[in-house]
Amino acid sequence: MIADPTYRGFALDADTALALLQWQAEMGADEPCLDTPLDRYDLPDRAGAAPAPEPAAPPVTKPRDEAKDLVAHAETLASAATTLAELATAQESFDGIELKKGARNFCFCDGNPTARVMIIGEAPGEEEDRLGRPFVGRAGQLLDLMFGAIGLSREAVDAERALYITNVLTWRPPGNRRPEPAEIAMMLPFLTRHVELVQPQVLVLMGNTPCIAALNQQGILKLRGKWTTAFGLPTLPMAHPAYLLRTPLAKRDAWADLLSLAAKLEG
Ligand code: URA
């Protein structure tokens, strides 16, 4: 074509021919015409030919298997811890949980580990994430007032009057969203070991998330105030103080639950 100085009767110089060729290439023409005709109907039957071997697929790891592996790893780390300090170190080092990447501080516990009462909350919020201690924001201030009303405090040195506090999750979920079931499952081995090492006399589950973790049940407004057993210990589910801040009328039930706790400790 380029060798022919005319194209359909038009004179074609080399520059114009090159520009036309480039234009065709840009339009997607990727095969030049052959010098001799080719009968494509006479080509060997491609449909009957043995298919080209497919490249080997990479091994598939199912997300559910990965999650199981992470829970198993968490179990190994947690069960190896023989003290609270070792447990905190093991839990902080565990990289399986994505929340760790977005959180500012590891939030393990507060209060007195010899306390008779261990409170389990949901997860750190903004203030807790900033300070690395559970229940130090508005909900935490209400929690202190509530338990103070029955003579219990996280500052108390005396085990009889002391509180020990932790959360199901030790890293803040972004925007304080609810913990996901996979996150709860991954932290459960650490929580289980935490309770074993503290050995409190009773547990208080604050809100739905610890009820999901410890009882595999939710519906805190039905569960609250009814003594049950979790981790082999007498356990009282209660409405979360954040809920009480939004729903002041629910404080009456919370007061009844606190009196029930005080009576249990008296007994
Ligand atoms: N809510 C919780 O459940 N835990 C905290 O530490 C703070 C708020």
Short mmCIF file of C-alpha atoms in Angstrom, two decimals, residues 1-266:
data_model
loop_
_atom_site.label_atom_id
_atom_site.label_comp_id
_atom_site.label_asym_id
_atom_site.label_seq_id
_atom_site.Cartn_x
_atom_site.Cartn_y
_atom_site.Cartn_z
CA MET A 1 0.00 0.00 0.00
CA ILE A 2 2.70 2.42 0.97
CA ALA A 3 4.77 1.32 -2.01
CA ASP A 4 1.88 2.28 -4.28
CA PRO A 5 2.08 6.04 -4.81
CA THR A 6 -1.69 6.21 -5.40
CA TYR A 7 -4.58 5.01 -3.23
CA ARG A 8 -8.00 4.70 -4.92
CA GLY A 9 -6.90 7.25 -7.39
CA PHE A 10 -5.51 9.68 -4.75
CA ALA A 11 -1.87 10.50 -4.75
CA LEU A 12 -0.39 9.27 -1.46
CA ASP A 13 2.88 10.59 -0.16
CA ALA A 14 4.85 8.79 2.55
CA ASP A 15 3.82 11.14 5.37
CA THR A 16 0.11 10.79 4.60
CA ALA A 17 0.45 7.01 4.33
CA LEU A 18 2.19 6.84 7.71
CA ALA A 19 -0.46 9.05 9.31
CA LEU A 20 -3.20 6.77 7.88
CA LEU A 21 -1.44 3.71 9.23
CA GLN A 22 -1.09 5.25 12.66
CA TRP A 23 -4.77 6.21 12.63
CA GLN A 24 -5.76 2.60 11.81
CA ALA A 25 -3.55 1.29 14.59
CA GLU A 26 -5.22 3.69 17.01
CA MET A 27 -8.62 2.44 15.84
CA GLY A 28 -7.60 -1.10 16.78
CA ALA A 29 -6.29 -2.62 13.53
CA ASP A 30 -3.56 -4.92 14.76
CA GLU A 31 -2.92 -7.25 11.79
CA PRO A 32 -1.71 -6.16 8.36
CA CYS A 33 -3.10 -7.77 5.18
CA LEU A 34 -0.98 -10.66 4.01
CA ASP A 35 0.84 -10.71 0.70
CA THR A 36 -1.04 -13.86 -0.34
CA PRO A 37 -4.74 -14.64 0.33
CA LEU A 38 -5.49 -16.91 3.30
CA ASP A 39 -8.56 -19.19 3.35
CA ARG A 40 -9.47 -19.16 7.00
CA TYR A 41 -12.18 -21.86 6.42
CA ASP A 42 -9.35 -24.20 5.46
CA LEU A 43 -7.51 -23.79 8.77
CA PRO A 44 -7.44 -26.75 11.23
CA ASP A 45 -10.62 -26.93 13.31
CA ARG A 46 -9.79 -24.90 16.41
CA ALA A 47 -12.92 -26.11 18.18
CA GLY A 48 -11.76 -29.74 17.95
CA ALA A 49 -8.22 -28.99 19.04
CA ALA A 50 -7.11 -29.88 22.54
CA PRO A 51 -7.60 -26.84 24.76
CA ALA A 52 -4.46 -25.08 25.86
CA PRO A 53 -3.64 -26.04 29.46
CA GLU A 54 -4.93 -23.45 31.92
CA PRO A 55 -2.34 -21.84 34.19
CA ALA A 56 -2.35 -23.47 37.61
CA ALA A 57 -4.72 -21.62 39.99
CA PRO A 58 -3.10 -20.22 43.14
CA PRO A 59 -4.10 -22.15 46.30
CA VAL A 60 -7.39 -20.80 47.65
CA THR A 61 -7.53 -19.75 51.32
CA LYS A 62 -11.12 -19.20 52.31
CA PRO A 63 -11.73 -16.12 54.50
CA ARG A 64 -13.55 -18.32 57.02
CA ASP A 65 -10.46 -20.55 57.33
CA GLU A 66 -8.29 -17.49 57.85
CA ALA A 67 -10.60 -16.27 60.63
CA LYS A 68 -10.45 -19.73 62.27
CA ASP A 69 -6.65 -19.66 62.10
CA LEU A 70 -6.62 -16.24 63.78
CA VAL A 71 -8.93 -17.42 66.58
CA ALA A 72 -6.66 -20.46 67.06
CA HIS A 73 -3.63 -18.16 67.22
CA ALA A 74 -5.41 -15.94 69.78
CA GLU A 75 -6.20 -19.07 71.84
CA THR A 76 -2.55 -20.15 71.79
CA LEU A 77 -1.34 -16.72 72.88
CA ALA A 78 -3.99 -16.32 75.58
CA SER A 79 -3.59 -19.76 77.11
CA ALA A 80 0.20 -19.32 77.38
CA ALA A 81 -0.24 -16.23 79.60
CA THR A 82 0.15 -17.01 83.30
CA THR A 83 -0.23 -13.47 84.67
CA LEU A 84 -2.29 -10.41 83.74
CA ALA A 85 0.87 -8.62 82.60
CA GLU A 86 1.71 -11.52 80.27
CA LEU A 87 -1.85 -11.58 78.98
CA ALA A 88 -1.77 -7.84 78.26
CA THR A 89 1.51 -8.21 76.38
CA ALA A 90 0.20 -11.19 74.39
CA GLN A 91 -3.08 -9.48 73.53
CA GLU A 92 -1.39 -6.24 72.51
CA SER A 93 1.00 -8.13 70.24
CA PHE A 94 -1.83 -9.96 68.44
CA ASP A 95 -2.05 -8.51 64.92
CA GLY A 96 -5.04 -10.55 63.70
CA ILE A 97 -7.54 -7.82 64.47
CA GLU A 98 -7.72 -4.97 61.96
CA LEU A 99 -9.01 -2.52 64.60
CA LYS A 100 -5.49 -2.39 66.00
CA LYS A 101 -4.31 -0.46 62.95
CA GLY A 102 -6.82 2.35 63.44
CA ALA A 103 -6.72 2.66 67.23
CA ARG A 104 -4.49 5.02 69.19
CA ASN A 105 -4.04 3.01 72.38
CA PHE A 106 -4.43 -0.51 73.69
CA CYS A 107 -7.10 -0.47 76.36
CA PHE A 108 -6.71 -3.51 78.60
CA CYS A 109 -8.14 -2.83 82.05
CA ASP A 110 -8.64 -0.49 84.94
CA GLY A 111 -9.25 -0.91 88.66
CA ASN A 112 -8.14 -3.46 91.17
CA PRO A 113 -7.42 -7.03 89.94
CA THR A 114 -8.18 -8.42 93.40
CA ALA A 115 -11.76 -7.05 93.24
CA ARG A 116 -14.69 -9.34 93.85
CA VAL A 117 -16.59 -7.70 90.98
CA MET A 118 -15.35 -7.70 87.39
CA ILE A 119 -17.20 -5.50 84.91
CA ILE A 120 -17.03 -6.35 81.20
CA GLY A 121 -18.01 -3.59 78.77
CA GLU A 122 -18.11 -3.41 75.00
CA ALA A 123 -15.14 -1.53 73.54
CA PRO A 124 -13.13 1.65 74.04
CA GLY A 125 -14.69 4.88 72.83
CA GLU A 126 -12.90 8.10 71.93
CA GLU A 127 -11.75 9.04 75.45
CA GLU A 128 -10.75 5.47 76.30
CA ASP A 129 -8.77 5.25 73.06
CA ARG A 130 -7.00 8.52 73.92
CA LEU A 131 -6.13 7.49 77.49
CA GLY A 132 -5.77 3.69 77.10
CA ARG A 133 -8.18 2.95 79.97
CA PRO A 134 -11.71 1.53 79.84
CA PHE A 135 -14.78 3.56 80.84
CA VAL A 136 -13.23 6.99 81.30
CA GLY A 137 -15.64 8.97 79.10
CA ARG A 138 -19.20 10.10 79.92
CA ALA A 139 -20.50 6.53 80.18
CA GLY A 140 -17.59 5.70 82.48
CA GLN A 141 -18.38 8.63 84.75
CA LEU A 142 -21.94 7.39 85.10
CA LEU A 143 -20.64 3.87 85.73
CA ASP A 144 -18.48 5.20 88.59
CA LEU A 145 -21.49 6.98 90.12
CA MET A 146 -23.71 3.90 89.79
CA PHE A 147 -21.30 1.52 91.48
CA GLY A 148 -20.26 4.18 93.97
CA ALA A 149 -23.89 4.21 95.12
CA ILE A 150 -23.46 0.63 96.38
CA GLY A 151 -20.02 1.31 97.84
CA LEU A 152 -17.85 -0.05 94.98
CA SER A 153 -15.04 1.83 93.27
CA ARG A 154 -12.26 1.13 90.81
CA GLU A 155 -9.91 3.13 93.06
CA ALA A 156 -10.56 1.00 96.14
CA VAL A 157 -7.58 -0.91 97.49
CA ASP A 158 -9.74 -3.14 99.65
CA ALA A 159 -10.94 -6.09 97.50
CA GLU A 160 -14.37 -6.01 99.22
CA ARG A 161 -15.06 -2.53 97.85
CA ALA A 162 -13.08 -2.72 94.63
CA LEU A 163 -14.01 -2.97 90.97
CA TYR A 164 -12.04 -4.41 88.09
CA ILE A 165 -13.01 -3.25 84.60
CA THR A 166 -12.31 -4.48 81.08
CA ASN A 167 -13.98 -4.61 77.66
CA VAL A 168 -14.64 -7.33 75.09
CA LEU A 169 -12.53 -5.38 72.59
CA THR A 170 -9.29 -3.73 73.59
CA TRP A 171 -9.07 -1.55 70.46
CA ARG A 172 -11.55 1.18 69.52
CA PRO A 173 -13.84 0.38 66.57
CA PRO A 174 -13.86 3.29 64.09
CA GLY A 175 -16.61 5.80 64.79
CA ASN A 176 -17.64 3.71 67.81
CA ARG A 177 -19.44 1.26 65.53
CA ARG A 178 -20.72 -1.99 67.03
CA PRO A 179 -18.12 -4.77 67.28
CA GLU A 180 -18.50 -7.34 64.52
CA PRO A 181 -19.03 -11.04 65.36
CA ALA A 182 -15.60 -11.93 63.90
CA GLU A 183 -13.93 -9.32 66.12
CA ILE A 184 -15.73 -10.64 69.20
CA ALA A 185 -14.73 -14.22 68.30
CA MET A 186 -11.07 -13.21 67.93
CA MET A 187 -10.97 -11.44 71.30
CA LEU A 188 -12.94 -14.09 73.19
CA PRO A 189 -9.91 -16.30 74.00
CA PHE A 190 -8.21 -13.28 75.60
CA LEU A 191 -11.34 -12.34 77.53
CA THR A 192 -11.78 -15.91 78.76
CA ARG A 193 -8.20 -16.01 80.01
CA HIS A 194 -8.63 -12.54 81.53
CA VAL A 195 -11.53 -13.79 83.66
CA GLU A 196 -9.57 -16.93 84.61
CA LEU A 197 -6.59 -14.89 85.80
CA VAL A 198 -8.64 -12.31 87.76
CA GLN A 199 -10.92 -14.96 89.30
CA PRO A 200 -13.59 -12.51 90.48
CA GLN A 201 -16.49 -13.58 92.65
CA VAL A 202 -19.09 -12.17 90.21
CA LEU A 203 -19.20 -10.73 86.70
CA VAL A 204 -21.27 -7.80 85.46
CA LEU A 205 -21.91 -7.68 81.69
CA MET A 206 -22.54 -4.11 80.55
CA GLY A 207 -24.79 -4.15 77.46
CA ASN A 208 -25.25 -6.47 74.53
CA THR A 209 -21.70 -7.02 73.31
CA PRO A 210 -20.41 -8.76 76.47
CA CYS A 211 -23.64 -10.81 76.53
CA ILE A 212 -22.92 -11.97 72.97
CA ALA A 213 -19.32 -12.78 73.92
CA ALA A 214 -19.93 -14.45 77.28
CA LEU A 215 -23.45 -15.88 76.96
CA ASN A 216 -23.89 -16.14 73.19
CA GLN A 217 -27.15 -14.25 73.73
CA GLN A 218 -28.37 -10.75 73.06
CA GLY A 219 -31.38 -8.64 73.96
CA ILE A 220 -30.03 -6.81 76.99
CA LEU A 221 -33.40 -5.38 77.99
CA LYS A 222 -34.67 -8.94 78.51
CA LEU A 223 -31.44 -10.32 79.94
CA ARG A 224 -30.75 -7.48 82.41
CA GLY A 225 -31.30 -8.11 86.09
CA LYS A 226 -31.44 -11.92 85.70
CA TRP A 227 -28.54 -13.73 87.29
CA THR A 228 -26.95 -16.31 85.02
CA THR A 229 -23.60 -18.08 84.63
CA ALA A 230 -20.73 -17.08 82.36
CA PHE A 231 -17.19 -18.46 82.41
CA GLY A 232 -18.42 -20.60 85.32
CA LEU A 233 -19.19 -17.55 87.50
CA PRO A 234 -22.38 -15.88 88.78
CA THR A 235 -23.08 -13.17 86.22
CA LEU A 236 -25.41 -10.20 86.08
CA PRO A 237 -26.23 -8.56 82.72
CA MET A 238 -27.04 -4.84 83.04
CA ALA A 239 -28.00 -2.05 80.64
CA HIS A 240 -24.95 -0.14 79.38
CA PRO A 241 -24.44 3.29 81.02
CA ALA A 242 -24.38 4.87 77.53
CA TYR A 243 -27.93 3.57 77.11
CA LEU A 244 -28.88 4.97 80.52
CA LEU A 245 -27.55 8.39 79.46
CA ARG A 246 -29.87 8.30 76.44
CA THR A 247 -32.78 6.73 78.33
CA PRO A 248 -32.96 8.18 81.85
CA LEU A 249 -36.14 6.22 82.65
CA ALA A 250 -34.13 2.99 82.42
CA LYS A 251 -32.08 4.11 85.44
CA ARG A 252 -34.78 2.76 87.76
CA ASP A 253 -34.16 -0.80 86.50
CA ALA A 254 -30.42 -0.23 86.69
CA TRP A 255 -30.80 0.75 90.35
CA ALA A 256 -32.72 -2.48 91.00
CA ASP A 257 -29.87 -4.40 89.32
CA LEU A 258 -27.28 -2.66 91.49
CA LEU A 259 -29.23 -3.57 94.63
CA SER A 260 -29.37 -7.16 93.42
CA LEU A 261 -25.57 -7.10 92.99
CA ALA A 262 -25.10 -5.62 96.48
CA ALA A 263 -27.33 -8.34 97.93
CA LYS A 264 -25.32 -11.04 96.14
CA LEU A 265 -22.10 -9.67 97.58
CA GLU A 266 -23.64 -9.45 101.07
#
